[in-house]
Amino acid sequence: MPTILVVEDNDDINELLKTILVSHYQVIQAYSGTEGLAYFHNQAPDLVLLDIMLPGKDGGQVLAKIRQSSNIPVIMLTAISDKKTVTQYLLNGADDYISKPFDEAEVLARIQVCLRNRQAPVQSQLSFCDLELDEETYQLLCGGQAVQLRLKEYDILKLLFNHPQQVFTKEQLYASVWGQDYLPGDNNLNTHLSNIRKKIKKISPNHDYIETMWGLGIRLKGKE
């Protein structure tokens, strides 16, 4: 049974999350950022539900510490309505977020998708032009250089690499990677695509491999 680490300082919300999860997962409860990091290092959870506003180390600091050593799925819990703030956490390595107040079915679905994608059987490598996607290390490689991908970034690139000629609409990409219907105004996908582009530029600065076809969607772009 997978283990979920819940890092949430509000006692009522922490207990509510435990009630939602305990029938499906082992649950570890932490009530501060410092306590959450201690459990992360000692208990090796399979996924972290991480509140943003925490005493001690806040959610951003905890996320940064986790990303120094692990690619474990991290879902942020937030009451913040500012999309730019939420977007920044996604750019900094969060895999997804859940807004408060949350729905039980949504919590379970987002966790299930993250864990399913992480546990999916992998091949060795996928390639497109000069890019190689390592499915064991979650790294993107080009010319001897490598960048580390987050879970959703990896899932997006894997889908594109497996279908290099296909144009994907936002709705198709979101449904394939997140396992849910795309809602207009959701900036999650755009944030991850922007982050992927920046990482590709680090290892291949002279070519944009992800092409936006206005009015149609996204596809891989080969070198001319």
Coordinates of N, CA and C in Angstrom, one line a residue:
M1 N 0.8 -1.2 0.0 CA 0.0 0.0 0.0 C 0.9 1.3 0.0
P2 N 0.7 2.2 -1.0 CA 1.5 3.4 -1.0 C 1.4 4.2 0.2
T3 N 2.4 5.0 0.5 CA 2.4 5.9 1.7 C 2.3 7.3 1.3
I4 N 1.4 8.1 1.9 CA 1.2 9.5 1.6 C 1.6 10.3 2.8
L5 N 2.5 11.2 2.6 CA 2.9 12.2 3.7 C 2.0 13.4 3.5
V6 N 1.2 13.7 4.5 CA 0.4 14.9 4.6 C 1.1 16.0 5.5
V7 N 1.4 17.1 4.9 CA 2.1 18.2 5.6 C 1.1 19.4 5.6
E8 N 0.4 19.5 6.7 CA -0.7 20.5 6.9 C -0.8 20.9 8.3
D9 N -0.7 22.2 8.6 CA -0.6 22.7 10.0 C -2.0 22.8 10.6
N10 N -3.1 22.9 9.8 CA -4.4 23.0 10.3 C -4.9 21.6 10.8
D11 N -5.2 21.4 12.1 CA -5.5 20.1 12.6 C -6.7 19.5 11.9
D12 N -7.8 20.3 11.7 CA -9.0 19.8 11.1 C -8.8 19.3 9.7
I13 N -8.0 20.1 8.9 CA -7.8 19.7 7.5 C -6.9 18.5 7.4
N14 N -5.9 18.5 8.3 CA -5.0 17.3 8.3 C -5.8 16.0 8.7
E15 N -6.7 16.1 9.6 CA -7.5 14.9 10.0 C -8.5 14.6 8.9
L16 N -9.0 15.6 8.2 CA -9.9 15.3 7.1 C -9.2 14.6 6.0
L17 N -8.0 15.0 5.7 CA -7.2 14.3 4.6 C -6.9 12.9 5.0
K18 N -6.6 12.7 6.3 CA -6.3 11.3 6.8 C -7.6 10.5 6.6
T19 N -8.8 11.0 6.9 CA -10.0 10.3 6.8 C -10.3 9.9 5.3
I20 N -10.0 10.8 4.4 CA -10.2 10.6 3.0 C -9.2 9.5 2.5
L21 N -8.0 9.5 3.0 CA -7.0 8.7 2.4 C -6.8 7.3 3.1
V22 N -7.1 7.2 4.3 CA -6.7 6.0 5.1 C -7.2 4.7 4.6
S23 N -8.3 4.7 3.9 CA -8.9 3.5 3.3 C -8.1 3.0 2.1
H24 N -7.3 3.9 1.5 CA -6.6 3.6 0.3 C -5.0 3.6 0.5
Y25 N -4.6 4.3 1.5 CA -3.1 4.5 1.6 C -2.7 4.5 3.1
Q26 N -1.4 4.2 3.3 CA -0.9 4.5 4.6 C -0.6 6.0 4.7
V27 N -1.0 6.6 5.8 CA -0.9 8.1 5.9 C 0.0 8.5 7.1
I28 N 1.0 9.4 6.7 CA 1.9 10.0 7.7 C 1.4 11.4 7.9
Q29 N 1.2 11.9 9.1 CA 0.8 13.2 9.3 C 1.9 14.1 9.9
A30 N 2.1 15.3 9.3 CA 3.0 16.2 9.8 C 2.3 17.6 9.9
Y31 N 2.8 18.4 10.9 CA 2.0 19.7 11.1 C 2.9 20.9 11.0
S32 N 4.1 20.7 10.5 CA 5.0 21.8 10.2 C 6.0 21.4 9.0
G33 N 6.6 22.4 8.4 CA 7.5 22.1 7.4 C 8.7 21.3 7.9
T34 N 9.2 21.6 9.0 CA 10.4 20.9 9.6 C 10.0 19.5 9.9
E35 N 8.9 19.3 10.5 CA 8.4 17.9 10.8 C 8.2 17.1 9.5
G36 N 7.6 17.8 8.5 CA 7.4 17.1 7.2 C 8.7 16.7 6.6
L37 N 9.7 17.5 6.6 CA 11.0 17.1 6.0 C 11.6 15.9 6.8
A38 N 11.5 15.9 8.1 CA 12.0 14.8 8.9 C 11.3 13.5 8.5
Y39 N 10.0 13.5 8.4 CA 9.3 12.3 7.9 C 9.7 11.9 6.5
F40 N 9.9 12.9 5.6 CA 10.2 12.6 4.2 C 11.6 11.9 4.2
H41 N 12.5 12.3 5.0 CA 13.8 11.6 5.0 C 13.8 10.3 5.7
N42 N 13.0 10.1 6.7 CA 13.0 8.9 7.5 C 12.0 7.8 7.1
Q43 N 10.9 8.2 6.4 CA 9.9 7.3 6.1 C 9.7 7.0 4.6
A44 N 10.4 7.7 3.8 CA 10.4 7.4 2.3 C 8.9 7.3 1.8
P45 N 8.1 8.3 1.9 CA 6.7 8.2 1.3 C 6.7 8.1 -0.2
D46 N 5.6 7.7 -0.7 CA 5.5 7.6 -2.2 C 4.9 8.9 -2.8
L47 N 4.3 9.8 -2.0 CA 3.8 11.0 -2.5 C 3.6 12.0 -1.3
V48 N 3.7 13.3 -1.6 CA 3.6 14.3 -0.5 C 2.5 15.2 -0.9
L49 N 1.5 15.4 0.1 CA 0.5 16.5 0.0 C 1.1 17.6 0.9
L50 N 1.4 18.7 0.3 CA 2.2 19.8 1.0 C 1.4 21.1 1.0
D51 N 1.1 21.6 2.2 CA 0.4 22.9 2.3 C 1.5 24.0 2.0
I52 N 1.0 25.1 1.5 CA 1.9 26.2 1.2 C 2.3 27.0 2.5
M53 N 1.2 27.4 3.2 CA 1.4 28.2 4.4 C 1.7 27.3 5.6
L54 N 2.9 27.2 6.0 CA 3.3 26.3 7.2 C 4.2 27.1 8.2
P55 N 4.1 26.7 9.4 CA 5.0 27.2 10.4 C 6.4 26.6 10.2
G56 N 7.4 27.4 10.7 CA 8.8 26.9 10.4 C 9.2 27.1 9.0
K57 N 9.5 26.0 8.3 CA 9.8 26.1 6.9 C 8.4 26.1 6.1
D58 N 8.2 27.0 5.2 CA 7.0 27.1 4.5 C 7.0 26.0 3.3
G59 N 5.9 25.9 2.6 CA 5.8 24.9 1.6 C 6.8 25.1 0.5
G60 N 7.1 26.3 0.1 CA 8.1 26.5 -0.9 C 9.5 26.0 -0.5
Q61 N 9.9 26.2 0.8 CA 11.2 25.8 1.3 C 11.2 24.3 1.4
V62 N 10.1 23.7 1.8 CA 10.1 22.2 1.9 C 10.2 21.6 0.5
L63 N 9.4 22.2 -0.5 CA 9.5 21.7 -1.9 C 10.9 21.7 -2.4
A64 N 11.6 22.8 -2.1 CA 13.0 23.0 -2.6 C 13.9 21.9 -2.0
K65 N 13.7 21.6 -0.7 CA 14.6 20.6 -0.1 C 14.3 19.2 -0.7
I66 N 13.0 18.9 -0.9 CA 12.7 17.6 -1.5 C 13.3 17.5 -2.9
R67 N 13.2 18.5 -3.7 CA 13.7 18.4 -5.0 C 15.2 18.4 -5.1
Q68 N 15.9 18.6 -4.0 CA 17.3 18.5 -4.0 C 17.8 17.0 -4.1
S69 N 16.9 16.1 -3.7 CA 17.2 14.7 -3.6 C 16.2 13.7 -4.2
S70 N 15.1 14.2 -4.6 CA 14.0 13.3 -5.0 C 13.1 13.8 -6.1
N71 N 12.6 12.9 -6.9 CA 11.6 13.2 -7.9 C 10.2 12.8 -7.5
I72 N 10.0 12.5 -6.2 CA 8.7 12.0 -5.7 C 7.6 13.0 -6.1
P73 N 6.4 12.5 -6.4 CA 5.3 13.4 -6.7 C 5.0 14.3 -5.5
V74 N 4.8 15.6 -5.7 CA 4.4 16.6 -4.7 C 3.2 17.3 -5.2
I75 N 2.1 17.3 -4.4 CA 0.9 18.0 -4.7 C 0.7 19.1 -3.7
M76 N 0.7 20.4 -4.1 CA 0.6 21.5 -3.2 C -0.9 21.7 -2.8
L77 N -1.1 22.0 -1.5 CA -2.4 22.3 -1.0 C -2.5 23.8 -0.8
T78 N -3.4 24.5 -1.4 CA -3.4 26.0 -1.3 C -4.8 26.6 -1.2
A79 N -4.8 27.6 -0.4 CA -6.0 28.5 -0.4 C -5.8 29.8 -1.1
I80 N -4.6 29.9 -1.8 CA -4.2 31.1 -2.5 C -4.9 31.0 -3.9
S81 N -5.6 32.1 -4.2 CA -6.3 32.2 -5.5 C -5.5 32.9 -6.6
D82 N -4.3 33.4 -6.2 CA -3.4 34.1 -7.2 C -2.8 33.0 -8.1
K83 N -3.2 33.0 -9.4 CA -2.7 32.0 -10.3 C -1.2 32.1 -10.5
K84 N -0.6 33.4 -10.4 CA 0.8 33.5 -10.7 C 1.6 32.8 -9.5
T85 N 1.1 32.9 -8.3 CA 1.8 32.3 -7.2 C 1.7 30.8 -7.3
V86 N 0.6 30.2 -7.7 CA 0.5 28.8 -7.9 C 1.4 28.3 -9.0
T87 N 1.4 29.1 -10.1 CA 2.2 28.8 -11.2 C 3.7 28.7 -10.8
Q88 N 4.2 29.6 -10.0 CA 5.6 29.6 -9.5 C 5.9 28.3 -8.8
Y89 N 5.0 27.8 -8.0 CA 5.3 26.5 -7.3 C 5.4 25.4 -8.3
L90 N 4.6 25.4 -9.4 CA 4.7 24.4 -10.4 C 6.0 24.5 -11.1
L91 N 6.4 25.7 -11.4 CA 7.7 25.9 -12.1 C 8.9 25.5 -11.2
N92 N 8.7 25.5 -9.9 CA 9.7 25.2 -8.9 C 9.8 23.7 -8.6
G93 N 8.9 22.9 -9.2 CA 9.0 21.5 -9.1 C 7.8 20.7 -8.6
A94 N 6.7 21.5 -8.2 CA 5.5 20.8 -7.8 C 4.8 20.1 -9.0
D95 N 4.2 18.9 -8.8 CA 3.6 18.2 -9.9 C 2.2 18.6 -10.1
D96 N 1.5 19.1 -9.1 CA 0.1 19.4 -9.2 C -0.3 20.2 -8.0
Y97 N -1.5 20.7 -8.0 CA -2.0 21.5 -6.8 C -3.5 21.2 -6.6
I98 N -3.9 21.3 -5.4 CA -5.3 21.2 -5.0 C -5.7 22.4 -4.3
S99 N -6.8 23.1 -4.7 CA -7.3 24.3 -4.1 C -8.2 23.9 -2.9
K100 N -8.1 24.7 -1.8 CA -9.0 24.6 -0.7 C -10.2 25.6 -0.9
P101 N -11.4 25.2 -0.5 CA -11.8 23.9 0.0 C -11.8 22.9 -1.1
F102 N -11.4 21.6 -0.8 CA -11.3 20.6 -1.8 C -12.4 19.6 -1.8
D103 N -12.5 18.8 -2.8 CA -13.5 17.8 -3.0 C -12.8 16.4 -2.8
E104 N -13.4 15.5 -2.0 CA -12.8 14.2 -1.7 C -12.4 13.5 -3.0
A105 N -13.3 13.5 -4.0 CA -13.1 12.7 -5.2 C -11.9 13.3 -5.9
E106 N -11.8 14.7 -5.9 CA -10.7 15.3 -6.6 C -9.3 14.9 -6.0
V107 N -9.3 15.0 -4.6 CA -8.1 14.6 -3.9 C -7.6 13.2 -4.3
L108 N -8.5 12.2 -4.3 CA -8.2 10.9 -4.6 C -7.8 10.7 -6.0
A109 N -8.5 11.4 -6.9 CA -8.2 11.3 -8.4 C -6.8 11.9 -8.7
R110 N -6.4 13.0 -8.1 CA -5.1 13.6 -8.4 C -4.0 12.8 -7.9
I111 N -4.2 12.2 -6.7 CA -3.2 11.3 -6.1 C -3.0 10.1 -7.0
Q112 N -4.1 9.5 -7.4 CA -4.1 8.3 -8.2 C -3.4 8.5 -9.5
V113 N -3.6 9.6 -10.1 CA -3.0 9.9 -11.4 C -1.5 10.1 -11.2
C114 N -1.1 10.8 -10.2 CA 0.4 11.0 -9.9 C 1.1 9.7 -9.7
L115 N 0.4 8.8 -8.9 CA 1.1 7.6 -8.5 C 1.1 6.6 -9.7
R116 N 0.0 6.6 -10.5 CA -0.1 5.7 -11.6 C 1.0 6.1 -12.7
N117 N 1.2 7.4 -12.9 CA 2.2 7.8 -13.8 C 3.6 7.5 -13.4
R118 N 3.8 7.5 -12.1 CA 5.1 7.2 -11.5 C 5.4 5.8 -11.6
Q119 N 4.4 4.9 -11.4 CA 4.6 3.5 -11.4 C 4.5 2.8 -12.7
A120 N 4.2 3.6 -13.8 CA 4.0 3.0 -15.1 C 5.3 2.3 -15.5
P121 N 5.2 1.1 -16.2 CA 6.4 0.4 -16.6 C 7.1 1.3 -17.6
V122 N 8.4 1.3 -17.6 CA 9.2 2.1 -18.4 C 10.1 1.3 -19.4
Q123 N 10.4 2.0 -20.5 CA 11.3 1.4 -21.5 C 12.7 1.9 -21.1
S124 N 13.6 1.9 -22.0 CA 14.9 2.4 -21.8 C 15.1 3.9 -22.1
Q125 N 14.9 4.2 -23.4 CA 15.0 5.6 -23.8 C 14.1 5.9 -25.0
L126 N 13.6 7.1 -25.1 CA 12.9 7.5 -26.3 C 13.8 8.7 -26.9
S127 N 13.7 8.9 -28.2 CA 14.5 9.9 -28.8 C 13.7 10.7 -29.8
F128 N 14.1 11.9 -30.0 CA 13.5 12.8 -31.1 C 14.6 13.7 -31.5
C129 N 15.0 13.7 -32.8 CA 16.2 14.5 -33.3 C 17.3 14.3 -32.3
D130 N 17.8 15.4 -31.8 CA 19.0 15.3 -30.9 C 18.7 15.0 -29.4
L131 N 17.4 15.0 -29.1 CA 16.9 14.8 -27.7 C 16.7 13.3 -27.4
E132 N 17.1 13.0 -26.2 CA 16.8 11.6 -25.7 C 16.1 11.7 -24.3
L133 N 15.1 11.0 -24.1 CA 14.3 11.0 -22.9 C 14.6 9.7 -22.1
D134 N 15.3 9.8 -21.0 CA 15.7 8.6 -20.2 C 14.5 8.3 -19.3
E135 N 13.9 7.1 -19.5 CA 12.7 6.8 -18.7 C 13.0 6.1 -17.4
E136 N 14.3 6.0 -17.1 CA 14.6 5.5 -15.8 C 15.1 6.6 -14.8
T137 N 15.7 7.6 -15.3 CA 16.2 8.7 -14.5 C 15.4 9.9 -14.6
Y138 N 14.4 10.0 -15.5 CA 13.5 11.1 -15.8 C 14.4 12.3 -16.2
Q139 N 15.4 12.1 -17.0 CA 16.3 13.1 -17.5 C 16.1 13.3 -19.0
L140 N 16.2 14.5 -19.5 CA 16.2 14.8 -20.9 C 17.7 15.1 -21.3
L141 N 18.2 14.5 -22.3 CA 19.6 14.6 -22.7 C 19.8 15.1 -24.1
C142 N 20.9 15.8 -24.3 CA 21.2 16.3 -25.7 C 22.7 16.6 -25.7
G143 N 23.4 15.9 -26.6 CA 24.9 16.2 -26.7 C 25.7 16.1 -25.5
G144 N 25.4 15.1 -24.7 CA 26.1 14.9 -23.5 C 25.7 15.7 -22.3
Q145 N 24.7 16.6 -22.5 CA 24.2 17.4 -21.4 C 22.8 16.8 -21.0
A146 N 22.4 17.1 -19.7 CA 21.2 16.5 -19.2 C 20.5 17.5 -18.3
V147 N 19.2 17.5 -18.3 CA 18.4 18.3 -17.3 C 17.4 17.3 -16.7
Q148 N 17.1 17.6 -15.4 CA 16.2 16.7 -14.6 C 14.8 17.2 -14.9
L149 N 13.9 16.3 -15.1 CA 12.5 16.6 -15.4 C 11.6 16.3 -14.1
R150 N 10.6 17.0 -13.9 CA 9.6 16.7 -13.0 C 8.6 15.7 -13.6
L151 N 7.8 15.1 -12.8 CA 7.0 13.9 -13.2 C 6.0 14.3 -14.4
K152 N 5.3 15.4 -14.2 CA 4.4 15.8 -15.3 C 5.2 16.3 -16.6
E153 N 6.3 16.9 -16.4 CA 7.1 17.3 -17.6 C 7.5 16.1 -18.3
Y154 N 8.0 15.1 -17.6 CA 8.3 13.8 -18.2 C 7.2 13.2 -19.0
D155 N 6.0 13.2 -18.3 CA 4.8 12.6 -18.9 C 4.4 13.3 -20.2
I156 N 4.5 14.6 -20.2 CA 4.2 15.4 -21.4 C 5.1 15.0 -22.6
L157 N 6.4 15.0 -22.2 CA 7.4 14.7 -23.3 C 7.3 13.3 -23.8
K158 N 7.0 12.4 -22.9 CA 6.9 11.0 -23.3 C 5.7 10.8 -24.3
L159 N 4.6 11.5 -24.0 CA 3.5 11.5 -24.9 C 3.9 12.0 -26.3
L160 N 4.6 13.2 -26.3 CA 5.0 13.8 -27.6 C 6.0 13.0 -28.3
F161 N 7.0 12.4 -27.6 CA 8.0 11.5 -28.2 C 7.4 10.3 -28.8
N162 N 6.3 9.8 -28.2 CA 5.7 8.5 -28.7 C 4.8 8.8 -29.9
H163 N 4.5 10.1 -30.1 CA 3.6 10.5 -31.3 C 4.2 11.8 -31.9
P164 N 5.4 11.7 -32.5 CA 6.1 12.9 -32.9 C 5.4 13.7 -34.0
Q165 N 4.5 13.1 -34.8 CA 3.9 13.8 -35.9 C 2.5 14.3 -35.5
Q166 N 2.0 13.9 -34.3 CA 0.6 14.3 -34.0 C 0.6 15.7 -33.3
V167 N -0.5 16.4 -33.7 CA -0.8 17.7 -33.1 C -1.8 17.4 -31.9
F168 N -1.4 17.8 -30.7 CA -2.3 17.6 -29.6 C -2.9 18.9 -29.2
T169 N -4.2 18.9 -29.0 CA -4.9 20.0 -28.4 C -4.6 20.0 -26.9
K170 N -4.9 21.2 -26.3 CA -4.7 21.3 -24.9 C -5.6 20.2 -24.2
E171 N -6.8 20.1 -24.7 CA -7.7 19.1 -24.1 C -7.2 17.7 -24.1
Q172 N -6.6 17.3 -25.2 CA -6.0 16.0 -25.4 C -4.8 15.8 -24.5
L173 N -3.9 16.8 -24.4 CA -2.7 16.7 -23.6 C -3.1 16.6 -22.1
Y174 N -4.0 17.4 -21.7 CA -4.4 17.4 -20.3 C -5.1 16.1 -19.9
A175 N -6.0 15.6 -20.8 CA -6.7 14.4 -20.4 C -5.7 13.2 -20.4
S176 N -4.7 13.2 -21.3 CA -3.7 12.1 -21.3 C -2.8 12.1 -20.1
V177 N -2.3 13.3 -19.7 CA -1.3 13.4 -18.6 C -2.0 13.5 -17.3
W178 N -3.0 14.3 -17.1 CA -3.6 14.5 -15.8 C -4.8 13.5 -15.6
G179 N -5.3 12.9 -16.6 CA -6.4 12.0 -16.5 C -7.7 12.6 -16.2
Q180 N -7.9 13.9 -16.5 CA -9.1 14.7 -16.3 C -9.4 15.6 -17.4
D181 N -10.6 16.1 -17.5 CA -11.0 17.0 -18.5 C -10.3 18.3 -18.3
Y182 N -9.9 19.0 -19.4 CA -9.3 20.3 -19.3 C -10.4 21.4 -19.0
L183 N -10.1 22.3 -18.1 CA -11.0 23.3 -17.8 C -10.4 24.6 -18.3
P184 N -11.2 25.4 -19.1 CA -10.7 26.7 -19.6 C -10.2 27.6 -18.5
G185 N -9.1 28.2 -18.7 CA -8.5 29.0 -17.6 C -7.5 28.3 -16.7
D186 N -7.5 27.0 -16.8 CA -6.5 26.3 -16.0 C -5.1 26.5 -16.6
N187 N -4.2 27.0 -15.8 CA -2.9 27.4 -16.4 C -1.8 26.3 -16.1
N188 N -2.3 25.2 -15.6 CA -1.3 24.1 -15.2 C -0.5 23.6 -16.4
L189 N -1.2 23.3 -17.5 CA -0.5 22.8 -18.7 C 0.4 23.8 -19.3
N190 N 0.0 25.0 -19.4 CA 0.9 26.1 -20.0 C 2.1 26.3 -19.1
T191 N 2.0 26.2 -17.8 CA 3.1 26.3 -16.9 C 4.1 25.2 -17.2
H192 N 3.7 24.0 -17.3 CA 4.6 22.9 -17.5 C 5.2 22.9 -18.9
L193 N 4.5 23.4 -19.9 CA 5.1 23.5 -21.2 C 6.2 24.6 -21.2
S194 N 5.9 25.7 -20.5 CA 6.9 26.7 -20.4 C 8.2 26.2 -19.7
N195 N 8.0 25.5 -18.7 CA 9.1 24.9 -17.9 C 9.9 24.0 -18.8
I196 N 9.2 23.1 -19.6 CA 9.9 22.2 -20.5 C 10.7 22.9 -21.5
R197 N 10.2 24.0 -22.1 CA 10.9 24.8 -23.1 C 12.2 25.4 -22.5
K198 N 12.1 25.9 -21.3 CA 13.2 26.5 -20.6 C 14.3 25.4 -20.4
K199 N 13.9 24.2 -20.0 CA 14.9 23.2 -19.8 C 15.5 22.7 -21.1
I200 N 14.7 22.6 -22.1 CA 15.3 22.2 -23.4 C 16.4 23.3 -23.9
K201 N 16.1 24.6 -23.7 CA 17.0 25.6 -24.0 C 18.3 25.5 -23.3
K202 N 18.3 24.9 -22.1 CA 19.6 24.8 -21.4 C 20.5 23.8 -22.1
I203 N 20.0 22.8 -22.7 CA 20.8 21.8 -23.4 C 20.9 21.9 -24.9
S204 N 19.9 22.6 -25.5 CA 19.9 22.8 -26.9 C 19.3 24.2 -27.2
P205 N 20.2 25.2 -27.0 CA 19.7 26.6 -27.1 C 19.3 27.1 -28.5
N206 N 19.7 26.4 -29.5 CA 19.5 26.9 -30.9 C 18.2 26.4 -31.6
H207 N 17.4 25.6 -30.9 CA 16.3 25.0 -31.6 C 15.1 24.9 -30.6
D208 N 13.9 25.2 -31.1 CA 12.7 25.1 -30.3 C 12.0 23.8 -30.7
Y209 N 12.0 22.8 -29.9 CA 11.5 21.5 -30.3 C 10.0 21.4 -30.1
I210 N 9.4 22.3 -29.3 CA 8.0 22.2 -29.1 C 7.3 23.4 -29.9
E211 N 6.5 23.0 -30.8 CA 5.8 24.0 -31.7 C 4.4 24.2 -31.3
T212 N 4.0 25.5 -31.1 CA 2.6 25.8 -30.9 C 2.0 26.2 -32.2
M213 N 1.0 25.4 -32.6 CA 0.3 25.7 -33.9 C -1.0 26.4 -33.5
W214 N -1.0 27.7 -33.7 CA -2.1 28.5 -33.2 C -3.5 28.0 -33.8
G215 N -4.4 27.8 -32.9 CA -5.7 27.4 -33.3 C -5.8 25.9 -33.4
L216 N -4.7 25.2 -33.3 CA -4.7 23.7 -33.4 C -4.2 23.0 -32.2
G217 N -2.9 23.3 -31.8 CA -2.4 22.6 -30.6 C -0.9 22.6 -30.5
I218 N -0.3 21.6 -29.9 CA 1.1 21.4 -29.7 C 1.6 20.2 -30.4
R219 N 2.8 20.3 -30.9 CA 3.5 19.1 -31.5 C 5.0 19.3 -31.4
L220 N 5.7 18.2 -31.6 CA 7.2 18.3 -31.7 C 7.6 18.9 -33.0
K221 N 8.7 19.6 -33.0 CA 9.2 20.3 -34.2 C 10.6 19.8 -34.5
G222 N 10.8 19.1 -35.7 CA 12.1 18.7 -36.0 C 13.0 19.8 -36.6
K223 N 14.3 19.6 -36.7 CA 15.2 20.6 -37.3 C 15.0 20.6 -38.8
E224 N 15.0 21.8 -39.3 CA 14.8 22.0 -40.8 C 16.1 21.7 -41.6

